[in-house]
PDB file of C-alpha atoms in Angstrom:
ATOM      1  CA  UNK A   1      -2.622  64.062  33.359  1.00  0.00           C
ATOM      2  CA  UNK A   2       0.098  61.584  32.504  1.00  0.00           C
ATOM      3  CA  UNK A   3       1.251  60.978  28.962  1.00  0.00           C
ATOM      4  CA  UNK A   4      -0.254  57.494  29.087  1.00  0.00           C
ATOM      5  CA  UNK A   5      -3.654  58.826  30.222  1.00  0.00           C
ATOM      6  CA  UNK A   6      -3.605  61.533  27.558  1.00  0.00           C
ATOM      7  CA  UNK A   7      -2.745  59.136  24.735  1.00  0.00           C
ATOM      8  CA  UNK A   8      -5.261  56.481  25.781  1.00  0.00           C
ATOM      9  CA  UNK A   9      -7.976  59.112  26.149  1.00  0.00           C
ATOM     10  CA  UNK A  10      -7.142  60.493  22.717  1.00  0.00           C
ATOM     11  CA  UNK A  11      -7.055  57.000  21.247  1.00  0.00           C
ATOM     12  CA  UNK A  12     -10.573  56.351  22.558  1.00  0.00           C
ATOM     13  CA  UNK A  13     -11.920  59.562  21.041  1.00  0.00           C
ATOM     14  CA  UNK A  14     -10.356  58.813  17.660  1.00  0.00           C
ATOM     15  CA  UNK A  15     -11.640  55.266  17.528  1.00  0.00           C
ATOM     16  CA  UNK A  16     -13.406  55.824  14.213  1.00  0.00           C
ATOM     17  CA  UNK A  17     -10.183  56.489  12.349  1.00  0.00           C
ATOM     18  CA  UNK A  18      -8.477  53.869  10.181  1.00  0.00           C
ATOM     19  CA  UNK A  19      -6.094  51.906  12.455  1.00  0.00           C
ATOM     20  CA  UNK A  20      -2.900  52.926  10.657  1.00  0.00           C
ATOM     21  CA  UNK A  21      -3.710  56.634  10.743  1.00  0.00           C
ATOM     22  CA  UNK A  22      -4.772  56.364  14.378  1.00  0.00           C
ATOM     23  CA  UNK A  23      -1.479  54.703  15.295  1.00  0.00           C
ATOM     24  CA  UNK A  24       0.527  57.340  13.435  1.00  0.00           C
ATOM     25  CA  UNK A  25      -1.303  60.280  14.981  1.00  0.00           C
ATOM     26  CA  UNK A  26      -0.934  58.883  18.499  1.00  0.00           C
ATOM     27  CA  UNK A  27       2.758  58.243  17.794  1.00  0.00           C
ATOM     28  CA  UNK A  28       3.123  61.823  16.580  1.00  0.00           C
ATOM     29  CA  UNK A  29       1.726  63.216  19.844  1.00  0.00           C
ATOM     30  CA  UNK A  30       3.750  60.789  21.907  1.00  0.00           C
ATOM     31  CA  UNK A  31       6.918  61.955  20.179  1.00  0.00           C
ATOM     32  CA  UNK A  32       6.114  65.633  20.712  1.00  0.00           C
ATOM     33  CA  UNK A  33       5.299  65.147  24.396  1.00  0.00           C
ATOM     34  CA  UNK A  34       8.599  63.309  24.840  1.00  0.00           C
ATOM     35  CA  UNK A  35      10.446  66.137  23.092  1.00  0.00           C
ATOM     36  CA  UNK A  36       8.839  68.736  25.352  1.00  0.00           C
ATOM     37  CA  UNK A  37       9.905  66.731  28.396  1.00  0.00           C
ATOM     38  CA  UNK A  38      13.401  66.502  26.995  1.00  0.00           C
ATOM     39  CA  UNK A  39      13.437  70.297  26.809  1.00  0.00           C
ATOM     40  CA  UNK A  40      12.782  70.385  30.533  1.00  0.00           C
ATOM     41  CA  UNK A  41       9.014  70.413  30.968  1.00  0.00           C
ATOM     42  CA  UNK A  42       7.448  68.075  33.504  1.00  0.00           C
ATOM     43  CA  UNK A  43       5.231  65.324  32.173  1.00  0.00           C
ATOM     44  CA  UNK A  44       1.993  67.045  33.209  1.00  0.00           C
ATOM     45  CA  UNK A  45       3.157  70.386  31.793  1.00  0.00           C
ATOM     46  CA  UNK A  46       4.186  68.782  28.519  1.00  0.00           C
ATOM     47  CA  UNK A  47       0.788  67.110  28.216  1.00  0.00           C
ATOM     48  CA  UNK A  48      -1.067  70.304  29.139  1.00  0.00           C
ATOM     49  CA  UNK A  49       1.015  72.219  26.610  1.00  0.00           C
ATOM     50  CA  UNK A  50      -0.220  70.018  23.789  1.00  0.00           C
ATOM     51  CA  UNK A  51      -3.832  70.951  24.477  1.00  0.00           C
ATOM     52  CA  UNK A  52      -7.049  69.314  25.585  1.00  0.00           C
ATOM     53  CA  UNK A  53      -7.986  65.871  24.315  1.00  0.00           C
ATOM     54  CA  UNK A  54     -11.476  67.045  23.372  1.00  0.00           C
ATOM     55  CA  UNK A  55     -10.243  69.971  21.293  1.00  0.00           C
ATOM     56  CA  UNK A  56      -7.608  67.902  19.535  1.00  0.00           C
ATOM     57  CA  UNK A  57     -10.011  65.069  18.774  1.00  0.00           C
ATOM     58  CA  UNK A  58     -12.602  67.531  17.471  1.00  0.00           C
ATOM     59  CA  UNK A  59     -10.038  69.162  15.199  1.00  0.00           C
ATOM     60  CA  UNK A  60      -8.804  65.848  13.819  1.00  0.00           C
ATOM     61  CA  UNK A  61     -12.263  64.423  13.253  1.00  0.00           C
ATOM     62  CA  UNK A  62     -13.298  67.640  11.498  1.00  0.00           C
ATOM     63  CA  UNK A  63     -10.401  67.267   9.044  1.00  0.00           C
ATOM     64  CA  UNK A  64     -10.813  63.610   8.269  1.00  0.00           C
ATOM     65  CA  UNK A  65     -13.217  62.688   5.476  1.00  0.00           C
ATOM     66  CA  UNK A  66     -16.385  61.491   7.269  1.00  0.00           C
ATOM     67  CA  UNK A  67     -16.676  58.639   4.773  1.00  0.00           C
ATOM     68  CA  UNK A  68     -13.373  57.197   5.950  1.00  0.00           C
ATOM     69  CA  UNK A  69     -14.584  57.196   9.552  1.00  0.00           C
ATOM     70  CA  UNK A  70     -17.835  55.428   8.631  1.00  0.00           C
ATOM     71  CA  UNK A  71     -16.026  52.853   6.497  1.00  0.00           C
ATOM     72  CA  UNK A  72     -13.603  51.839   9.231  1.00  0.00           C
ATOM     73  CA  UNK A  73     -16.406  51.634  11.793  1.00  0.00           C
ATOM     74  CA  UNK A  74     -18.046  49.002   9.638  1.00  0.00           C
ATOM     75  CA  UNK A  75     -15.037  46.765  10.133  1.00  0.00           C
ATOM     76  CA  UNK A  76     -15.832  46.499  13.832  1.00  0.00           C
ATOM     77  CA  UNK A  77     -18.065  43.505  14.484  1.00  0.00           C
ATOM     78  CA  UNK A  78     -21.401  44.310  16.043  1.00  0.00           C
ATOM     79  CA  UNK A  79     -21.472  42.674  19.506  1.00  0.00           C
ATOM     80  CA  UNK A  80     -25.009  41.497  18.694  1.00  0.00           C
ATOM     81  CA  UNK A  81     -23.663  39.579  15.722  1.00  0.00           C
ATOM     82  CA  UNK A  82     -21.284  37.765  18.042  1.00  0.00           C
ATOM     83  CA  UNK A  83     -24.048  37.100  20.599  1.00  0.00           C
ATOM     84  CA  UNK A  84     -26.381  35.629  17.989  1.00  0.00           C
ATOM     85  CA  UNK A  85     -23.540  33.542  16.601  1.00  0.00           C
ATOM     86  CA  UNK A  86     -22.914  32.047  20.042  1.00  0.00           C
ATOM     87  CA  UNK A  87     -26.579  31.585  20.946  1.00  0.00           C
ATOM     88  CA  UNK A  88     -27.324  30.062  17.575  1.00  0.00           C
ATOM     89  CA  UNK A  89     -24.272  27.787  17.630  1.00  0.00           C
ATOM     90  CA  UNK A  90     -26.263  24.660  18.519  1.00  0.00           C
ATOM     91  CA  UNK A  91     -28.167  25.221  15.284  1.00  0.00           C
ATOM     92  CA  UNK A  92     -25.413  25.868  12.810  1.00  0.00           C
ATOM     93  CA  UNK A  93     -23.031  23.603  14.657  1.00  0.00           C
ATOM     94  CA  UNK A  94     -25.509  20.713  14.504  1.00  0.00           C
ATOM     95  CA  UNK A  95     -26.155  21.331  10.833  1.00  0.00           C
ATOM     96  CA  UNK A  96     -22.396  21.401  10.263  1.00  0.00           C
ATOM     97  CA  UNK A  97     -22.023  18.093  12.124  1.00  0.00           C
ATOM     98  CA  UNK A  98     -24.919  16.609  10.120  1.00  0.00           C
ATOM     99  CA  UNK A  99     -23.264  17.611   6.865  1.00  0.00           C
ATOM    100  CA  UNK A 100     -19.970  16.106   7.995  1.00  0.00           C
ATOM    101  CA  UNK A 101     -21.751  12.963   9.147  1.00  0.00           C
ATOM    102  CA  UNK A 102     -23.218  12.496   5.681  1.00  0.00           C
ATOM    103  CA  UNK A 103     -19.876  13.136   3.977  1.00  0.00           C
ATOM    104  CA  UNK A 104     -18.079  10.846   6.411  1.00  0.00           C
ATOM    105  CA  UNK A 105     -20.576   8.047   5.908  1.00  0.00           C
ATOM    106  CA  UNK A 106     -20.100   8.289   2.154  1.00  0.00           C
ATOM    107  CA  UNK A 107     -16.322   8.132   2.642  1.00  0.00           C
ATOM    108  CA  UNK A 108     -16.630   5.098   4.902  1.00  0.00           C
ATOM    109  CA  UNK A 109     -18.991   3.477   2.434  1.00  0.00           C
ATOM    110  CA  UNK A 110     -16.480   3.884  -0.343  1.00  0.00           C
ATOM    111  CA  UNK A 111     -13.497   2.581   1.634  1.00  0.00           C
ATOM    112  CA  UNK A 112     -14.901  -0.045   4.008  1.00  0.00           C
ATOM    113  CA  UNK A 113     -16.156  -2.409   1.373  1.00  0.00           C
ATOM    114  CA  UNK A 114     -15.636  -5.349   3.790  1.00  0.00           C
ATOM    115  CA  UNK A 115     -18.149  -4.059   6.349  1.00  0.00           C
ATOM    116  CA  UNK A 116     -21.719  -4.571   5.210  1.00  0.00           C
ATOM    117  CA  UNK A 117     -22.872  -1.353   3.655  1.00  0.00           C
ATOM    118  CA  UNK A 118     -26.249  -1.436   5.351  1.00  0.00           C
ATOM    119  CA  UNK A 119     -24.633  -1.253   8.811  1.00  0.00           C
ATOM    120  CA  UNK A 120     -22.713   1.867   7.810  1.00  0.00           C
ATOM    121  CA  UNK A 121     -25.786   3.311   6.222  1.00  0.00           C
ATOM    122  CA  UNK A 122     -27.807   2.469   9.329  1.00  0.00           C
ATOM    123  CA  UNK A 123     -25.346   4.189  11.675  1.00  0.00           C
ATOM    124  CA  UNK A 124     -24.893   7.184   9.389  1.00  0.00           C
ATOM    125  CA  UNK A 125     -28.618   7.578   8.854  1.00  0.00           C
ATOM    126  CA  UNK A 126     -29.263   7.741  12.579  1.00  0.00           C
ATOM    127  CA  UNK A 127     -26.340  10.081  13.083  1.00  0.00           C
ATOM    128  CA  UNK A 128     -27.764  12.437  10.497  1.00  0.00           C
ATOM    129  CA  UNK A 129     -31.311  12.172  11.904  1.00  0.00           C
ATOM    130  CA  UNK A 130     -30.047  12.824  15.433  1.00  0.00           C
ATOM    131  CA  UNK A 131     -28.144  15.910  14.267  1.00  0.00           C
ATOM    132  CA  UNK A 132     -31.076  17.263  12.282  1.00  0.00           C
ATOM    133  CA  UNK A 133     -33.474  16.709  15.189  1.00  0.00           C
ATOM    134  CA  UNK A 134     -31.154  18.512  17.589  1.00  0.00           C
ATOM    135  CA  UNK A 135     -30.788  21.285  15.014  1.00  0.00           C
ATOM    136  CA  UNK A 136     -34.590  21.628  14.806  1.00  0.00           C
ATOM    137  CA  UNK A 137     -34.906  21.707  18.577  1.00  0.00           C
ATOM    138  CA  UNK A 138     -32.161  24.258  19.097  1.00  0.00           C
ATOM    139  CA  UNK A 139     -33.527  26.370  16.236  1.00  0.00           C
ATOM    140  CA  UNK A 140     -36.833  26.594  18.131  1.00  0.00           C
ATOM    141  CA  UNK A 141     -34.953  27.392  21.337  1.00  0.00           C
ATOM    142  CA  UNK A 142     -32.854  30.066  19.626  1.00  0.00           C
ATOM    143  CA  UNK A 143     -35.951  31.640  18.106  1.00  0.00           C
ATOM    144  CA  UNK A 144     -37.542  31.809  21.586  1.00  0.00           C
ATOM    145  CA  UNK A 145     -34.369  33.366  23.028  1.00  0.00           C
ATOM    146  CA  UNK A 146     -34.111  36.029  20.335  1.00  0.00           C
ATOM    147  CA  UNK A 147     -37.815  36.830  20.722  1.00  0.00           C
ATOM    148  CA  UNK A 148     -37.488  37.326  24.460  1.00  0.00           C
ATOM    149  CA  UNK A 149     -34.383  39.500  23.994  1.00  0.00           C
ATOM    150  CA  UNK A 150     -36.359  41.522  21.462  1.00  0.00           C
ATOM    151  CA  UNK A 151     -39.188  41.877  24.002  1.00  0.00           C
ATOM    152  CA  UNK A 152     -36.767  43.181  26.626  1.00  0.00           C
ATOM    153  CA  UNK A 153     -35.767  45.999  24.278  1.00  0.00           C
ATOM    154  CA  UNK A 154     -39.281  46.848  23.217  1.00  0.00           C
ATOM    155  CA  UNK A 155     -40.543  47.392  26.777  1.00  0.00           C
TER     156      UNK A 155
ATOM    157  CA  UNK B   1      -7.840  84.178   4.779  1.00  0.00           C
ATOM    158  CA  UNK B   2      -8.947  81.884   1.966  1.00  0.00           C
ATOM    159  CA  UNK B   3      -8.604  78.272   3.160  1.00  0.00           C
ATOM    160  CA  UNK B   4      -6.814  76.996   0.104  1.00  0.00           C
ATOM    161  CA  UNK B   5      -4.450  79.949   0.099  1.00  0.00           C
ATOM    162  CA  UNK B   6      -3.659  79.343   3.749  1.00  0.00           C
ATOM    163  CA  UNK B   7      -3.013  75.669   3.130  1.00  0.00           C
ATOM    164  CA  UNK B   8      -0.562  76.509   0.352  1.00  0.00           C
ATOM    165  CA  UNK B   9       1.214  79.025   2.582  1.00  0.00           C
ATOM    166  CA  UNK B  10       1.496  76.637   5.508  1.00  0.00           C
ATOM    167  CA  UNK B  11       2.821  73.896   3.237  1.00  0.00           C
ATOM    168  CA  UNK B  12       5.658  76.157   2.124  1.00  0.00           C
ATOM    169  CA  UNK B  13       6.299  77.189   5.741  1.00  0.00           C
ATOM    170  CA  UNK B  14       6.866  73.607   6.769  1.00  0.00           C
ATOM    171  CA  UNK B  15       9.047  72.961   3.733  1.00  0.00           C
ATOM    172  CA  UNK B  16      11.135  75.997   4.653  1.00  0.00           C
ATOM    173  CA  UNK B  17      11.532  74.666   8.197  1.00  0.00           C
ATOM    174  CA  UNK B  18      13.235  71.562   6.793  1.00  0.00           C
ATOM    175  CA  UNK B  19      15.009  73.291   3.909  1.00  0.00           C
ATOM    176  CA  UNK B  20      18.473  73.643   5.395  1.00  0.00           C
ATOM    177  CA  UNK B  21      18.524  70.560   7.605  1.00  0.00           C
ATOM    178  CA  UNK B  22      16.370  67.541   8.426  1.00  0.00           C
ATOM    179  CA  UNK B  23      14.002  68.261  11.248  1.00  0.00           C
ATOM    180  CA  UNK B  24      11.388  66.596  13.422  1.00  0.00           C
ATOM    181  CA  UNK B  25       7.848  67.475  14.550  1.00  0.00           C
ATOM    182  CA  UNK B  26       8.495  69.390  17.738  1.00  0.00           C
ATOM    183  CA  UNK B  27      11.459  71.283  16.323  1.00  0.00           C
ATOM    184  CA  UNK B  28       9.467  72.354  13.246  1.00  0.00           C
ATOM    185  CA  UNK B  29       6.766  73.863  15.454  1.00  0.00           C
ATOM    186  CA  UNK B  30       9.368  75.585  17.622  1.00  0.00           C
ATOM    187  CA  UNK B  31      11.239  77.051  14.632  1.00  0.00           C
ATOM    188  CA  UNK B  32       8.032  78.547  13.239  1.00  0.00           C
ATOM    189  CA  UNK B  33       6.983  79.881  16.663  1.00  0.00           C
ATOM    190  CA  UNK B  34       8.212  83.479  16.324  1.00  0.00           C
ATOM    191  CA  UNK B  35       6.268  83.818  13.069  1.00  0.00           C
ATOM    192  CA  UNK B  36       3.223  81.632  13.515  1.00  0.00           C
ATOM    193  CA  UNK B  37       1.732  79.117  15.914  1.00  0.00           C
ATOM    194  CA  UNK B  38       0.788  75.811  14.379  1.00  0.00           C
ATOM    195  CA  UNK B  39      -1.074  73.058  16.197  1.00  0.00           C
ATOM    196  CA  UNK B  40       0.357  69.564  16.218  1.00  0.00           C
ATOM    197  CA  UNK B  41      -2.664  68.183  14.366  1.00  0.00           C
ATOM    198  CA  UNK B  42      -2.312  70.757  11.605  1.00  0.00           C
ATOM    199  CA  UNK B  43       1.395  69.949  11.279  1.00  0.00           C
ATOM    200  CA  UNK B  44       0.656  66.225  11.091  1.00  0.00           C
ATOM    201  CA  UNK B  45      -1.797  66.769   8.242  1.00  0.00           C
ATOM    202  CA  UNK B  46       0.618  69.007   6.352  1.00  0.00           C
ATOM    203  CA  UNK B  47       3.523  66.576   6.752  1.00  0.00           C
ATOM    204  CA  UNK B  48       1.329  63.730   5.486  1.00  0.00           C
ATOM    205  CA  UNK B  49       0.245  65.782   2.487  1.00  0.00           C
ATOM    206  CA  UNK B  50       3.796  66.823   1.647  1.00  0.00           C
ATOM    207  CA  UNK B  51       4.959  63.219   1.933  1.00  0.00           C
ATOM    208  CA  UNK B  52       2.231  62.054  -0.449  1.00  0.00           C
ATOM    209  CA  UNK B  53       3.172  64.788  -2.896  1.00  0.00           C
ATOM    210  CA  UNK B  54       6.806  63.594  -2.632  1.00  0.00           C
ATOM    211  CA  UNK B  55       7.964  67.006  -1.467  1.00  0.00           C
ATOM    212  CA  UNK B  56       9.626  65.410   1.550  1.00  0.00           C
ATOM    213  CA  UNK B  57      10.728  61.999   2.788  1.00  0.00           C
ATOM    214  CA  UNK B  58      10.374  60.499   6.268  1.00  0.00           C
ATOM    215  CA  UNK B  59      12.720  58.298   8.215  1.00  0.00           C
ATOM    216  CA  UNK B  60      12.605  56.959  11.737  1.00  0.00           C
ATOM    217  CA  UNK B  61      15.632  57.482  13.963  1.00  0.00           C
ATOM    218  CA  UNK B  62      16.243  55.874  17.336  1.00  0.00           C
ATOM    219  CA  UNK B  63      16.833  58.680  19.819  1.00  0.00           C
ATOM    220  CA  UNK B  64      17.340  58.000  23.525  1.00  0.00           C
ATOM    221  CA  UNK B  65      15.546  54.677  23.294  1.00  0.00           C
ATOM    222  CA  UNK B  66      12.508  56.025  21.512  1.00  0.00           C
ATOM    223  CA  UNK B  67      11.585  56.536  17.876  1.00  0.00           C
ATOM    224  CA  UNK B  68      11.670  59.978  16.344  1.00  0.00           C
ATOM    225  CA  UNK B  69      10.567  60.790  12.808  1.00  0.00           C
ATOM    226  CA  UNK B  70      12.862  63.007  10.754  1.00  0.00           C
ATOM    227  CA  UNK B  71      11.688  64.818   7.644  1.00  0.00           C
ATOM    228  CA  UNK B  72      13.933  65.649   4.702  1.00  0.00           C
ATOM    229  CA  UNK B  73      13.063  67.964   1.829  1.00  0.00           C
ATOM    230  CA  UNK B  74      13.268  66.647  -1.735  1.00  0.00           C
ATOM    231  CA  UNK B  75      14.315  68.461  -4.917  1.00  0.00           C
ATOM    232  CA  UNK B  76      10.651  68.864  -5.759  1.00  0.00           C
ATOM    233  CA  UNK B  77      10.128  70.401  -2.331  1.00  0.00           C
ATOM    234  CA  UNK B  78      12.866  72.954  -2.887  1.00  0.00           C
ATOM    235  CA  UNK B  79      11.339  73.722  -6.265  1.00  0.00           C
ATOM    236  CA  UNK B  80       7.965  74.335  -4.616  1.00  0.00           C
ATOM    237  CA  UNK B  81       9.535  76.927  -2.306  1.00  0.00           C
ATOM    238  CA  UNK B  82      11.092  78.704  -5.301  1.00  0.00           C
ATOM    239  CA  UNK B  83       7.828  78.742  -7.234  1.00  0.00           C
ATOM    240  CA  UNK B  84       6.066  80.157  -4.226  1.00  0.00           C
ATOM    241  CA  UNK B  85       8.587  82.928  -3.612  1.00  0.00           C
ATOM    242  CA  UNK B  86       8.508  84.008  -7.270  1.00  0.00           C
ATOM    243  CA  UNK B  87       4.726  84.011  -7.298  1.00  0.00           C
ATOM    244  CA  UNK B  88       4.578  86.104  -4.152  1.00  0.00           C
ATOM    245  CA  UNK B  89       6.954  88.802  -5.351  1.00  0.00           C
ATOM    246  CA  UNK B  90       4.256  89.588  -7.834  1.00  0.00           C
ATOM    247  CA  UNK B  91       1.636  89.626  -5.090  1.00  0.00           C
ATOM    248  CA  UNK B  92       3.794  91.987  -3.029  1.00  0.00           C
ATOM    249  CA  UNK B  93       4.103  94.498  -5.897  1.00  0.00           C
ATOM    250  CA  UNK B  94       0.366  94.463  -6.340  1.00  0.00           C
ATOM    251  CA  UNK B  95      -0.063  94.893  -2.576  1.00  0.00           C
ATOM    252  CA  UNK B  96       2.268  97.885  -2.590  1.00  0.00           C
ATOM    253  CA  UNK B  97       0.282  99.399  -5.405  1.00  0.00           C
ATOM    254  CA  UNK B  98      -3.032  98.845  -3.636  1.00  0.00           C
ATOM    255  CA  UNK B  99      -1.855 100.288  -0.336  1.00  0.00           C
ATOM    256  CA  UNK B 100      -0.091 103.218  -2.053  1.00  0.00           C
ATOM    257  CA  UNK B 101      -3.278 104.035  -3.916  1.00  0.00           C
ATOM    258  CA  UNK B 102      -5.299 103.703  -0.719  1.00  0.00           C
ATOM    259  CA  UNK B 103      -2.949 106.093   1.130  1.00  0.00           C
ATOM    260  CA  UNK B 104      -3.069 108.695  -1.617  1.00  0.00           C
ATOM    261  CA  UNK B 105      -6.859 108.734  -1.557  1.00  0.00           C
TER     262      UNK B 105
END
C-alpha cells in the first residue's frame, strides 16, 4: 500500500472525528511514515510497519469520546435535506420572489410619485398573484414528488 | 495493570524521552523501543494530553521540505518526572518487602 492510499483509507475510517483532530492524527501518521522511509525503509514497508488501517481506526475510535463523534457527524448535512431543498426550490423561491415583489412595489410606490399609483399597484398585484399561484402549483408538485419518493422506499 | 496507573507511567515515559533534548514522534517511539513498544495512536494521545497539561510545548520545523513536529519539555514537565521518581522509590521499597516476605514463606 502506498502512503497516500493508507492515509486516505484511514481518513475515511475516521470520518466521524472533529476535523481538526482528524487532520492532526493523519499528519502525525504521515510524519512517522516519512521518518521511517528516511531511515531506509521502502514506502510499502514503512506503511506496513505502522499497522493495519482497521486496527488503528478501531483503536482511535475506542479512545475518542463517543459523544464527540456523534456531535461532529451532526454537522454533516443530510443529502436528503439538500435534495428536498432543491426539489422544493420552486416553492420557497417563488414565495421569496413574491415577498420581494411586494417590498419592491412599496418602494416604487414611495419613490415614483409621478407615475399613477394605481398602475404600479396593478402591476405589483399581478406580480404577487402570479408568484403565489406558481408557489401553490409547485407546492402541490413537490408534495407529489416527495410522496412518490416515500413510496419507493416503503416498497 | 490498572489503566490509570499505566497512563501515568506512560506519560512520564514520554516526558523522559524528551527530557534531555527536543524530540519528534518517530524518534520518541524508537528511543522507548528497548523498554516498551508504544503504538503511534497511543503516543499521539499522550502527547496531546501532555500539551494540554502544559507539561510540554510543540513547534513545527521544516525538515527536508516537509513539516515535522518537535516536542519540548517544560519546567512543569520536569517536575512531574521528579514527583514520579520520588513516589516510586516508596513503591519499590514496599515491593522489596512484599517479595522478601513471599520468599521467606
